mmCIF file of C-alpha atoms in Angstrom:
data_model
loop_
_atom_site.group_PDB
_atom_site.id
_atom_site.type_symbol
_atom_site.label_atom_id
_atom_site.label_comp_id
_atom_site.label_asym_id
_atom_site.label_seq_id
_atom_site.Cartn_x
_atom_site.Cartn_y
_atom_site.Cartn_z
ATOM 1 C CA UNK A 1 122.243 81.498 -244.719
ATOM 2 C CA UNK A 2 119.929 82.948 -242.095
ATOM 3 C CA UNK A 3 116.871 81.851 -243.664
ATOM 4 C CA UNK A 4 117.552 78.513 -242.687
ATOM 5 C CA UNK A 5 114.940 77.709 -239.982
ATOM 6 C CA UNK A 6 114.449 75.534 -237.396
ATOM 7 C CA UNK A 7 111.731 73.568 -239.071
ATOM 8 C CA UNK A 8 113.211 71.042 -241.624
ATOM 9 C CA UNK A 9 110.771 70.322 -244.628
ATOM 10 C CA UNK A 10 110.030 67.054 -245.136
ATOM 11 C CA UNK A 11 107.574 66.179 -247.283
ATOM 12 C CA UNK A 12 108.912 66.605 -251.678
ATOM 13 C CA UNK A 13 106.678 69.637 -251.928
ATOM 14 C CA UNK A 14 107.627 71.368 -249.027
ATOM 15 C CA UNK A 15 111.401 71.171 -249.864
ATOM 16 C CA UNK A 16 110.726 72.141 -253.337
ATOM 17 C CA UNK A 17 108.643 74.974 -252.229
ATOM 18 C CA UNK A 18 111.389 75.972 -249.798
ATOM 19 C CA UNK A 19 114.257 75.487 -252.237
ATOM 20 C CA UNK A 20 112.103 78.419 -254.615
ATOM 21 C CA UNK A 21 112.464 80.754 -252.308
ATOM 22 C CA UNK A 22 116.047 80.689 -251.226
ATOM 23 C CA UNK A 23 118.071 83.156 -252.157
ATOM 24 C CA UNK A 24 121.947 82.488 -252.510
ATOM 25 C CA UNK A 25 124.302 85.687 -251.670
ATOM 26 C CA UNK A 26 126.892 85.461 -253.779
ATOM 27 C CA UNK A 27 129.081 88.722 -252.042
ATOM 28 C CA UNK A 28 127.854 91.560 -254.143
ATOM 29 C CA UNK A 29 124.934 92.489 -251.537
ATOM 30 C CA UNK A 30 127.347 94.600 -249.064
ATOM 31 C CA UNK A 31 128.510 96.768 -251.758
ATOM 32 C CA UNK A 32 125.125 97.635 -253.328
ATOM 33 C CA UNK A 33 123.784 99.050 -250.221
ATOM 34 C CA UNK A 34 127.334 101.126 -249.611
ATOM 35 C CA UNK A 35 125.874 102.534 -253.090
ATOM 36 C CA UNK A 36 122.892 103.327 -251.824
ATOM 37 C CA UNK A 37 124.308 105.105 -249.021
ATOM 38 C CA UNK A 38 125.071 107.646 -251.645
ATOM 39 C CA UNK A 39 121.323 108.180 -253.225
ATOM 40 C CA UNK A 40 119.861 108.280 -249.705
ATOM 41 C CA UNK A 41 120.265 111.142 -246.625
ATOM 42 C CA UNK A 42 121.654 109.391 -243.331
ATOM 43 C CA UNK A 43 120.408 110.587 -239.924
ATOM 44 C CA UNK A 44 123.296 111.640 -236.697
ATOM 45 C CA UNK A 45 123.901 107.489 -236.099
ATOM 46 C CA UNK A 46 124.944 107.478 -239.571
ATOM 47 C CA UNK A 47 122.298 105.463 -240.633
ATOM 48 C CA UNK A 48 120.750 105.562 -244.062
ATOM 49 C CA UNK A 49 117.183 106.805 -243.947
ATOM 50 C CA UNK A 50 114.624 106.585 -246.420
ATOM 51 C CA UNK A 51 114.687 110.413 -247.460
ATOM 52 C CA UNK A 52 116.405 110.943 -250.759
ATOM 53 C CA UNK A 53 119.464 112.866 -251.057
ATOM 54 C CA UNK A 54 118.438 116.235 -252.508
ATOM 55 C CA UNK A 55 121.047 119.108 -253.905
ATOM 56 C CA UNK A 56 119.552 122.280 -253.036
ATOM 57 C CA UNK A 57 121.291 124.178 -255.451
ATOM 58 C CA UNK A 58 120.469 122.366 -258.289
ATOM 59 C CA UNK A 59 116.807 121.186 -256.734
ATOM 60 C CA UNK A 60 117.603 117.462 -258.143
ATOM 61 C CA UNK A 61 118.097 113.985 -256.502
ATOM 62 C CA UNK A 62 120.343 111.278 -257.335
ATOM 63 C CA UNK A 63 120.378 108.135 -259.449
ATOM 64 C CA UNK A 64 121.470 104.607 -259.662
ATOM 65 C CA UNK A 65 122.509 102.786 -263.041
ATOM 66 C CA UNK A 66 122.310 99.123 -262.383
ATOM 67 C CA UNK A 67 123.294 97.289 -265.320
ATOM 68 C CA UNK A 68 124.346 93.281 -265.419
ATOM 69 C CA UNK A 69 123.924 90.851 -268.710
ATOM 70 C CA UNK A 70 120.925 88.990 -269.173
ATOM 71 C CA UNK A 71 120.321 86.023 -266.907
ATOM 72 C CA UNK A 72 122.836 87.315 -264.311
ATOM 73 C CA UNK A 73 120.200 87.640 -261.330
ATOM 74 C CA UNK A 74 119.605 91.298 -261.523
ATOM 75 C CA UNK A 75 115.803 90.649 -260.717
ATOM 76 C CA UNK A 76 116.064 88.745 -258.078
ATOM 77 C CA UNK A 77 119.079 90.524 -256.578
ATOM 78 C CA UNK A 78 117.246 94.119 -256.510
ATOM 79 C CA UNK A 79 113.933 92.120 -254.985
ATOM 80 C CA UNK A 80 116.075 90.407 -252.195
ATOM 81 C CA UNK A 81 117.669 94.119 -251.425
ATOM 82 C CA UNK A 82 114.392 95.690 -251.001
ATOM 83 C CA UNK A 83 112.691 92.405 -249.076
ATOM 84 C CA UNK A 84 115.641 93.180 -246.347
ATOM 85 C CA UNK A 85 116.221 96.766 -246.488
ATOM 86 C CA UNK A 86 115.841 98.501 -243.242
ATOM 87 C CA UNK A 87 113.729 101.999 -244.511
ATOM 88 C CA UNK A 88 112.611 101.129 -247.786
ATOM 89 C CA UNK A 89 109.339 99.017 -248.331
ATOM 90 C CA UNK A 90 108.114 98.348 -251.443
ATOM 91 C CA UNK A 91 104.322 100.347 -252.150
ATOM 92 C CA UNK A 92 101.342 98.446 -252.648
ATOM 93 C CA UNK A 93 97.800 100.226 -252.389
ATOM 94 C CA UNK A 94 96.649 98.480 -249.947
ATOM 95 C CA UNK A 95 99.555 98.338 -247.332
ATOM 96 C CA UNK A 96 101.439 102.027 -248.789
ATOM 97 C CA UNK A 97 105.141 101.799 -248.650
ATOM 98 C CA UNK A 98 108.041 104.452 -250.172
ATOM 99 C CA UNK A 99 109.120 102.521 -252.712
ATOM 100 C CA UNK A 100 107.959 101.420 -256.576
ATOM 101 C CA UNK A 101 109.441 98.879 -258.167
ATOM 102 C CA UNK A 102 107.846 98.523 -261.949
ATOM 103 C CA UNK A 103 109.664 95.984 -264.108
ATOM 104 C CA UNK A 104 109.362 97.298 -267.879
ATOM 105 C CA UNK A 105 107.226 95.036 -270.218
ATOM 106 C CA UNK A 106 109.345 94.410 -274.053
ATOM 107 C CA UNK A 107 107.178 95.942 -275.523
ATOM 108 C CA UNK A 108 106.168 99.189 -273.667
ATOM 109 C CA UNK A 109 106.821 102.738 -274.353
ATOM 110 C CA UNK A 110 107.983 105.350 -272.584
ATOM 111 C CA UNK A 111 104.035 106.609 -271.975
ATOM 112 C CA UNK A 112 103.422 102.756 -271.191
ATOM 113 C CA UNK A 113 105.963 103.620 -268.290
ATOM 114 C CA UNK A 114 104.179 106.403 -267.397
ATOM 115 C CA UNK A 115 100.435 105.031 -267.608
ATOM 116 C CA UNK A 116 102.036 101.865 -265.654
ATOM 117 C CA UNK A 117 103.047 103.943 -263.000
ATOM 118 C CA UNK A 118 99.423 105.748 -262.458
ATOM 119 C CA UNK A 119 97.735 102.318 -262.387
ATOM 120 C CA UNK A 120 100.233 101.115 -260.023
ATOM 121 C CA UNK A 121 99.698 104.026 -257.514
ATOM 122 C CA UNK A 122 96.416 103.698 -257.930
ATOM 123 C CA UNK A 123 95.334 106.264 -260.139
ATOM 124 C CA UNK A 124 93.033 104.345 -263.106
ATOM 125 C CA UNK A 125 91.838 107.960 -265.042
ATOM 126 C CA UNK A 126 93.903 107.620 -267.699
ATOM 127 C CA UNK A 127 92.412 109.008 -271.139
ATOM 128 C CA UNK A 128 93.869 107.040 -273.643
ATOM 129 C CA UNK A 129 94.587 110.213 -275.800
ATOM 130 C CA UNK A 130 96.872 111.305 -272.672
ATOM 131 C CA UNK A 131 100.263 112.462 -274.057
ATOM 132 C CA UNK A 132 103.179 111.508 -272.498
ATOM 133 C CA UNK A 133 104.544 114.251 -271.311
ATOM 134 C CA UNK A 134 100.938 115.178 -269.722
ATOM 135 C CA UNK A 135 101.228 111.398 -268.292
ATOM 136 C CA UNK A 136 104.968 111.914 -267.188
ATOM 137 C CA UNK A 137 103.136 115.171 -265.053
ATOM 138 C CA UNK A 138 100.401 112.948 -263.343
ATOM 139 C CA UNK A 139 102.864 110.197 -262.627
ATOM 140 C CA UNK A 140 105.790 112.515 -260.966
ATOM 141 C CA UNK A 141 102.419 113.987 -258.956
ATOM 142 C CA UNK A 142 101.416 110.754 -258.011
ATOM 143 C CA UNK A 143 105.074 110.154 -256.275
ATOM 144 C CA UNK A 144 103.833 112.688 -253.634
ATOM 145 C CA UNK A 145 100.717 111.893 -253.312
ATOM 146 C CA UNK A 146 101.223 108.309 -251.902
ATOM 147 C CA UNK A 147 104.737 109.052 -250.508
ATOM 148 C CA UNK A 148 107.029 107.362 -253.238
ATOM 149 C CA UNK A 149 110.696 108.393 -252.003
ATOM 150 C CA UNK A 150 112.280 106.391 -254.366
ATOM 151 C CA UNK A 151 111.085 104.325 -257.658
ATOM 152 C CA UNK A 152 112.968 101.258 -259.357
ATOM 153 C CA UNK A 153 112.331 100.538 -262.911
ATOM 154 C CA UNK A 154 113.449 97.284 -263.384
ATOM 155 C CA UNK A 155 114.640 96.169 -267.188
ATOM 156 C CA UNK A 156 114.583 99.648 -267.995
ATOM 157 C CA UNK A 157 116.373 99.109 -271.370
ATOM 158 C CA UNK A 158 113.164 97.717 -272.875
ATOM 159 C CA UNK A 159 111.846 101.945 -273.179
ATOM 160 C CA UNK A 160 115.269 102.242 -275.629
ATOM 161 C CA UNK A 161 114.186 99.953 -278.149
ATOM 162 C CA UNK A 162 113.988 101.187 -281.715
ATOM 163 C CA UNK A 163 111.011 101.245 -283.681
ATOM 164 C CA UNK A 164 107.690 103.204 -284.730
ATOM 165 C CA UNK A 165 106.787 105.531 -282.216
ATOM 166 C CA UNK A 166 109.729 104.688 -280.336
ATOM 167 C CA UNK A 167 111.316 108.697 -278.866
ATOM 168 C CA UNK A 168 114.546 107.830 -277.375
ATOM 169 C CA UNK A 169 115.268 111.219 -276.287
ATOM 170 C CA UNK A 170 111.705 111.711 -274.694
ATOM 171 C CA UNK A 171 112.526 108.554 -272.468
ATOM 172 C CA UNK A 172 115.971 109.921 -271.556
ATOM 173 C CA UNK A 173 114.644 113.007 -270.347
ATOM 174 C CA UNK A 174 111.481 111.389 -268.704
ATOM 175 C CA UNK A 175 114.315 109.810 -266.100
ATOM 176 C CA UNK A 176 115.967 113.045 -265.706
ATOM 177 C CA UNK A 177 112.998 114.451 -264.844
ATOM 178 C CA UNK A 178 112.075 112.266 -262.115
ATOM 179 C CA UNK A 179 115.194 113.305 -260.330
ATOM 180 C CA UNK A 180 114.400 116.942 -260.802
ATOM 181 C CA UNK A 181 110.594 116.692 -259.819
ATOM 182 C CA UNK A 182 109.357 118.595 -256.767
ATOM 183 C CA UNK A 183 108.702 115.637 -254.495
ATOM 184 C CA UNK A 184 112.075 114.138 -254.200
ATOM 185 C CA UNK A 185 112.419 110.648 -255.299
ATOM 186 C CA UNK A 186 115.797 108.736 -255.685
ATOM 187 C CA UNK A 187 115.791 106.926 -258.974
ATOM 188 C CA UNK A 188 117.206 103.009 -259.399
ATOM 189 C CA UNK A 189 117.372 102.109 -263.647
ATOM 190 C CA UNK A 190 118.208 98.174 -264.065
ATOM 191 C CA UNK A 191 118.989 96.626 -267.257
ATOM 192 C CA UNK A 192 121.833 94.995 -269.536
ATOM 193 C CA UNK A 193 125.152 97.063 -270.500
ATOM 194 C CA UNK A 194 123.009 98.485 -273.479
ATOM 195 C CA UNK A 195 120.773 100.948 -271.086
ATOM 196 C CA UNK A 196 123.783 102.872 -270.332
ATOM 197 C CA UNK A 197 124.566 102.993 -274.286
ATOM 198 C CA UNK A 198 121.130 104.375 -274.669
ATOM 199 C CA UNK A 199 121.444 107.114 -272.197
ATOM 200 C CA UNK A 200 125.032 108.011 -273.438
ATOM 201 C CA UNK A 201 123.333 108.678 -276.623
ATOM 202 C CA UNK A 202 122.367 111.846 -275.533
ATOM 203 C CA UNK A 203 125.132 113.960 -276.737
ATOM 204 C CA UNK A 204 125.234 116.525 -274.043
ATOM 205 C CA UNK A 205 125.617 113.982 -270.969
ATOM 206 C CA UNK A 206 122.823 115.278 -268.632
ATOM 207 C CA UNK A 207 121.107 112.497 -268.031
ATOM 208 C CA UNK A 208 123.985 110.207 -267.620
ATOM 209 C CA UNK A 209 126.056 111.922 -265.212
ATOM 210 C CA UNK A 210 123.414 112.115 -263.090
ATOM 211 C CA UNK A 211 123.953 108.610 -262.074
ATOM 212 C CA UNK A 212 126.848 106.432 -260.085
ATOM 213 C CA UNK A 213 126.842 103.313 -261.785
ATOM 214 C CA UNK A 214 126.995 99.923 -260.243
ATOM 215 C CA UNK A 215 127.231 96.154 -262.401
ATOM 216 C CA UNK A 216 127.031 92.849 -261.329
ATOM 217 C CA UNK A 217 130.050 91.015 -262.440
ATOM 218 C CA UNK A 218 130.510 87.165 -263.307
ATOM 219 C CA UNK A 219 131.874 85.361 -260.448
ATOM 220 C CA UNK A 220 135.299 84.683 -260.558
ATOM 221 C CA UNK A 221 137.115 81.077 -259.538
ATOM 222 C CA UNK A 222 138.714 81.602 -256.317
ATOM 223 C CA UNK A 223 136.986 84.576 -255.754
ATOM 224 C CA UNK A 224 134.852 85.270 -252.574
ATOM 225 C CA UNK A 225 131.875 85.265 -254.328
ATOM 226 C CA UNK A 226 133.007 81.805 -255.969
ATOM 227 C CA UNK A 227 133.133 80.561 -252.083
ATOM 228 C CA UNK A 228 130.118 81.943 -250.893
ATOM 229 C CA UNK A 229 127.978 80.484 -253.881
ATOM 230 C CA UNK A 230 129.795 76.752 -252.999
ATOM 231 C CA UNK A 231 128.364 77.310 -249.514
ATOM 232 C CA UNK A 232 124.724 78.320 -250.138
ATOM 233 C CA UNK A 233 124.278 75.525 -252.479
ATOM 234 C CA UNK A 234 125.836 72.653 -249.955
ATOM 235 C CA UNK A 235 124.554 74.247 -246.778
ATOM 236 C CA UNK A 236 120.797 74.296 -249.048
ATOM 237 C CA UNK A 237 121.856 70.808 -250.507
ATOM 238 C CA UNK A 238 122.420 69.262 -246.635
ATOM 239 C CA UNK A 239 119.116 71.286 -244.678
ATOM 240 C CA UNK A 240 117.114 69.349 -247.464
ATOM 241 C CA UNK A 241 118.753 66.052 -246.945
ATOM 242 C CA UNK A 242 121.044 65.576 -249.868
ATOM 243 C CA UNK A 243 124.918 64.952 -249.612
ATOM 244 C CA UNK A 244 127.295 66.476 -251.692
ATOM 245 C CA UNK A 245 130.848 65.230 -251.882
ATOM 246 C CA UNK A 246 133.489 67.255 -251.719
ATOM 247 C CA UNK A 247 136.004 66.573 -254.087
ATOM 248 C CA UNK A 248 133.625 66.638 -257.134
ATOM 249 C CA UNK A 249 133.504 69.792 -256.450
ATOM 250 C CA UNK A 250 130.015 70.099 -257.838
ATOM 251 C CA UNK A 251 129.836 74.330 -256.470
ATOM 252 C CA UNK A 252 133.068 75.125 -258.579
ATOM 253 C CA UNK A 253 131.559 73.029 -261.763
ATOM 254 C CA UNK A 254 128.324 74.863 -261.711
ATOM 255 C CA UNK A 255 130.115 78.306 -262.013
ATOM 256 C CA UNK A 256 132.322 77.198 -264.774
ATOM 257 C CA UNK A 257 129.502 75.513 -266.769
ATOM 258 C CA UNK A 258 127.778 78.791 -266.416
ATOM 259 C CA UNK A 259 130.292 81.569 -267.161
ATOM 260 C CA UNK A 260 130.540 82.841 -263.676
ATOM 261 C CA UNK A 261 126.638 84.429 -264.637
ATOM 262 C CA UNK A 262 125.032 84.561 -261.034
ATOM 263 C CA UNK A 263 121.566 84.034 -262.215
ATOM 264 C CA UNK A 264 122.536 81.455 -264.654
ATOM 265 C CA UNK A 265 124.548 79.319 -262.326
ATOM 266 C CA UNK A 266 122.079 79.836 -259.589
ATOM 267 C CA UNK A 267 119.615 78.542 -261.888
ATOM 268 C CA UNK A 268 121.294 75.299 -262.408
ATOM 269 C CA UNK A 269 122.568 74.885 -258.836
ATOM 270 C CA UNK A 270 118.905 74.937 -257.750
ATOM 271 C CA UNK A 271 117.829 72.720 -260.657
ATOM 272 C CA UNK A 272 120.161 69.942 -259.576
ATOM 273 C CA UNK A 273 118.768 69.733 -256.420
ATOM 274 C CA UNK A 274 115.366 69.855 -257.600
ATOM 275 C CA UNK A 275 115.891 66.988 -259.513
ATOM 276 C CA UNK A 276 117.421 64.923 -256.831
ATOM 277 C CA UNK A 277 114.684 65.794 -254.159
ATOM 278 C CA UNK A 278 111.780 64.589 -256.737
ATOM 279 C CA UNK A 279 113.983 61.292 -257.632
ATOM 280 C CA UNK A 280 113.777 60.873 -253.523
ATOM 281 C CA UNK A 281 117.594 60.676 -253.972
ATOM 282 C CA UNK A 282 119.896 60.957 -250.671
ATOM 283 C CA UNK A 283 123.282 62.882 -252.613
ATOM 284 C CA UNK A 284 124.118 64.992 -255.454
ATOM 285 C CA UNK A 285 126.061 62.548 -257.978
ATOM 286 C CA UNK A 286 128.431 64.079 -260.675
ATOM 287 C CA UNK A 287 126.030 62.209 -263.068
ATOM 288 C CA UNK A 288 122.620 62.990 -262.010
ATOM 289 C CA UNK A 289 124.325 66.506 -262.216
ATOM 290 C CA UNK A 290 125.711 66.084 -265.851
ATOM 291 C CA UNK A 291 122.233 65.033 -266.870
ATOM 292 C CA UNK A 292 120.315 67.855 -265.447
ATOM 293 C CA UNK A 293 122.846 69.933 -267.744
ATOM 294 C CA UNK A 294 122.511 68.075 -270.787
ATOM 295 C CA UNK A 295 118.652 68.870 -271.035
ATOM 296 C CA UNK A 296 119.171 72.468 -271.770
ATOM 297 C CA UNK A 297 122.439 71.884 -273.353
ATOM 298 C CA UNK A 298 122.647 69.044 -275.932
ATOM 299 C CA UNK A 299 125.215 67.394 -278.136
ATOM 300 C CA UNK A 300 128.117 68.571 -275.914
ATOM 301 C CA UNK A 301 131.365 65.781 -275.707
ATOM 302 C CA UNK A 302 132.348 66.718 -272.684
ATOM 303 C CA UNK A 303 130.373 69.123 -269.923
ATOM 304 C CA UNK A 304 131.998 70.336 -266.889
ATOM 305 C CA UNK A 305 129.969 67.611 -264.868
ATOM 306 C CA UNK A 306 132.197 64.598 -266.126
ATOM 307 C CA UNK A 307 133.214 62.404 -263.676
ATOM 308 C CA UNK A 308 137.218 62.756 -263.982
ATOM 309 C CA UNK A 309 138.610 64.617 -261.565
ATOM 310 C CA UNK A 310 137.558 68.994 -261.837
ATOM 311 C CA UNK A 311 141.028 69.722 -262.303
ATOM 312 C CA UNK A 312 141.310 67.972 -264.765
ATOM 313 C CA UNK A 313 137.685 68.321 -266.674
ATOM 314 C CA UNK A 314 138.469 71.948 -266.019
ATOM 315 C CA UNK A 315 142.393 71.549 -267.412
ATOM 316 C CA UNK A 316 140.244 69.825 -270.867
ATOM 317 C CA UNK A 317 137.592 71.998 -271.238
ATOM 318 C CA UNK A 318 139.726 75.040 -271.433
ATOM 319 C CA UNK A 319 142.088 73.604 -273.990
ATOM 320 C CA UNK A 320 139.330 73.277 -276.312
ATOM 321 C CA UNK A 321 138.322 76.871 -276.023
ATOM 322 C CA UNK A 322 135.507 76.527 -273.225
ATOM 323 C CA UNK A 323 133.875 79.835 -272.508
ATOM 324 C CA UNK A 324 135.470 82.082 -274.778
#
């Protein structure tokens, strides 16, 4: 983990503070920016630049679909990305940038999206009888204006929920339109498996071939990504003073307790050592562990944090039907 610095925390806050803002790679990371490679131009060192592919023949730009269930880290996955990306840099008025990231409120529309957009690139004229299609105009004009090269709409699936002046169609072909609009921006949609549903819905396809597709997947046991999580969380567990031991096997517990879901089992990892750093303990126990787990998960007879041996707490749990 190359966040790790040099300067240990010591005090309870300053580990818990610390322990917020680590992110754990879990394997995935490599692959989305080989995606991205494929929305972006790359200069003669083959390096990916911040300019947007653009099809001159068709006068459009590409797309990304990045779907995952809920809880599985998508958020926090797409900010670490653009925190460490070489070219992009996420827009602010104050500082600029080339990149928008707008995460969709529940209950928005798809002119919410648009007025959301104008307010965040600092335009604040909106007329609230603006239509959406006239807001759609403004906020594709905006993209040039401050230099947006590519925008990231963030639970995206929220624009395709059904209801009173809900227009399903008008929010498919708002996205298409951003990757036909004069100043070229590469588009990044995030949500669960449902936003591509919603965009499939359109029966003739344009939208949705318009984008490569990428999806987190659970992590697997045995997998790489199963051995990377196990090291994050005892290389984060040691550099803030705890000891875990190694046959419980507390890493390979975690995943299983959670389904494999990254942002689930990250979740827990990190609240097990929370709760040992405020109880000033000195080790991760199997049941401090099992208690932390209990709290959000009552009235189980076994959990995967009992102390028997994983193989076989693993070996019982799936007998009894354990994540299916």
């Amino acid at each position: 983990m190359k966040n790790m610095t040099a300067s240990t925390p010591v005090t309870i806050s300053d580990k818990l503070e610390w322990l917020e803002h680590r992110y754990w790679k879990f394997g995935d990371e490599e692959n989305f920016d080989d995606y991205l490679m494929d929305l972006f131009e790359v200069d003669d060192e083959g390096h990916r630049t911040a300019e947007p592919r653009f099809d001159p023949l068709t006068r459009e730009t590409k797309g990304l679909m990045f779907l995952g269930a809920s809880d599985n880290g998508k958020t926090a996955f797409l900010m670490r990305a653009l925190r460490v990306d070489p070219v992009l840099r996420e827009f602010n008025i104050a500082q600029g940038g080339n990149t928008l990231y707008i995460t969709v409120p529940p209950e928005a529309s798809i002119k919410n999206l648009a007025e959301i957009i104008l307010k965040k690139t600092g335009y604040t004229k909106v007329h609230a009888k603006l239509r959406a299609a006239d807001a759609w105009e403004l906020a594709r004009h905006r993209f040039g204006v401050v230099g947006i090269k590519a925008l990231v709409i963030d639970e995206c699936h929220h624009i395709f929920r059904p209801g009173a002046g809900r227009d399903i169609p008008a929010a498919i072909q708002a996205l298409k339109h951003i990757m036909q609009s004069e100043h070229r921006v590469a588009l990044i949609i995030a949500g669960v498996p449902g936003l591509k549903d919603a965009i499939l819905s359109e029966e003739s396809g344009e939208t949705a071939r318009r984008f490569i597709e990428f999806s987190m997947a659970r992590i697997r046991p045995g997998s790489r990504g199963a051995a990377t999580f196990g090291r994050n969380f005892v290389k984060s567990a040691n550099f803030l003073g705890l000891q875990v031991a190694e046959e419980d096997a507390l890493p390979d517990r975690i995943l299983f307790a959670e389904h494999g879901q990254v942002g689930a089992s990250v979740g827990l990892g990190k609240e097990i050592l929370r709760a040992a750093i405020s109880r000033r303990r000195d080790a991760i126990t199997l049941d401090a562990a099992e208690r932390v787990y209990r709290k959000s998960n009552a009235g189980l007879d076994m959990t995967p944090f009992d102390s028997a041996e994983w193989d076989v707490v693993k070996s019982e749990l799936t007998s009894i039907g354990w994540g299916q």
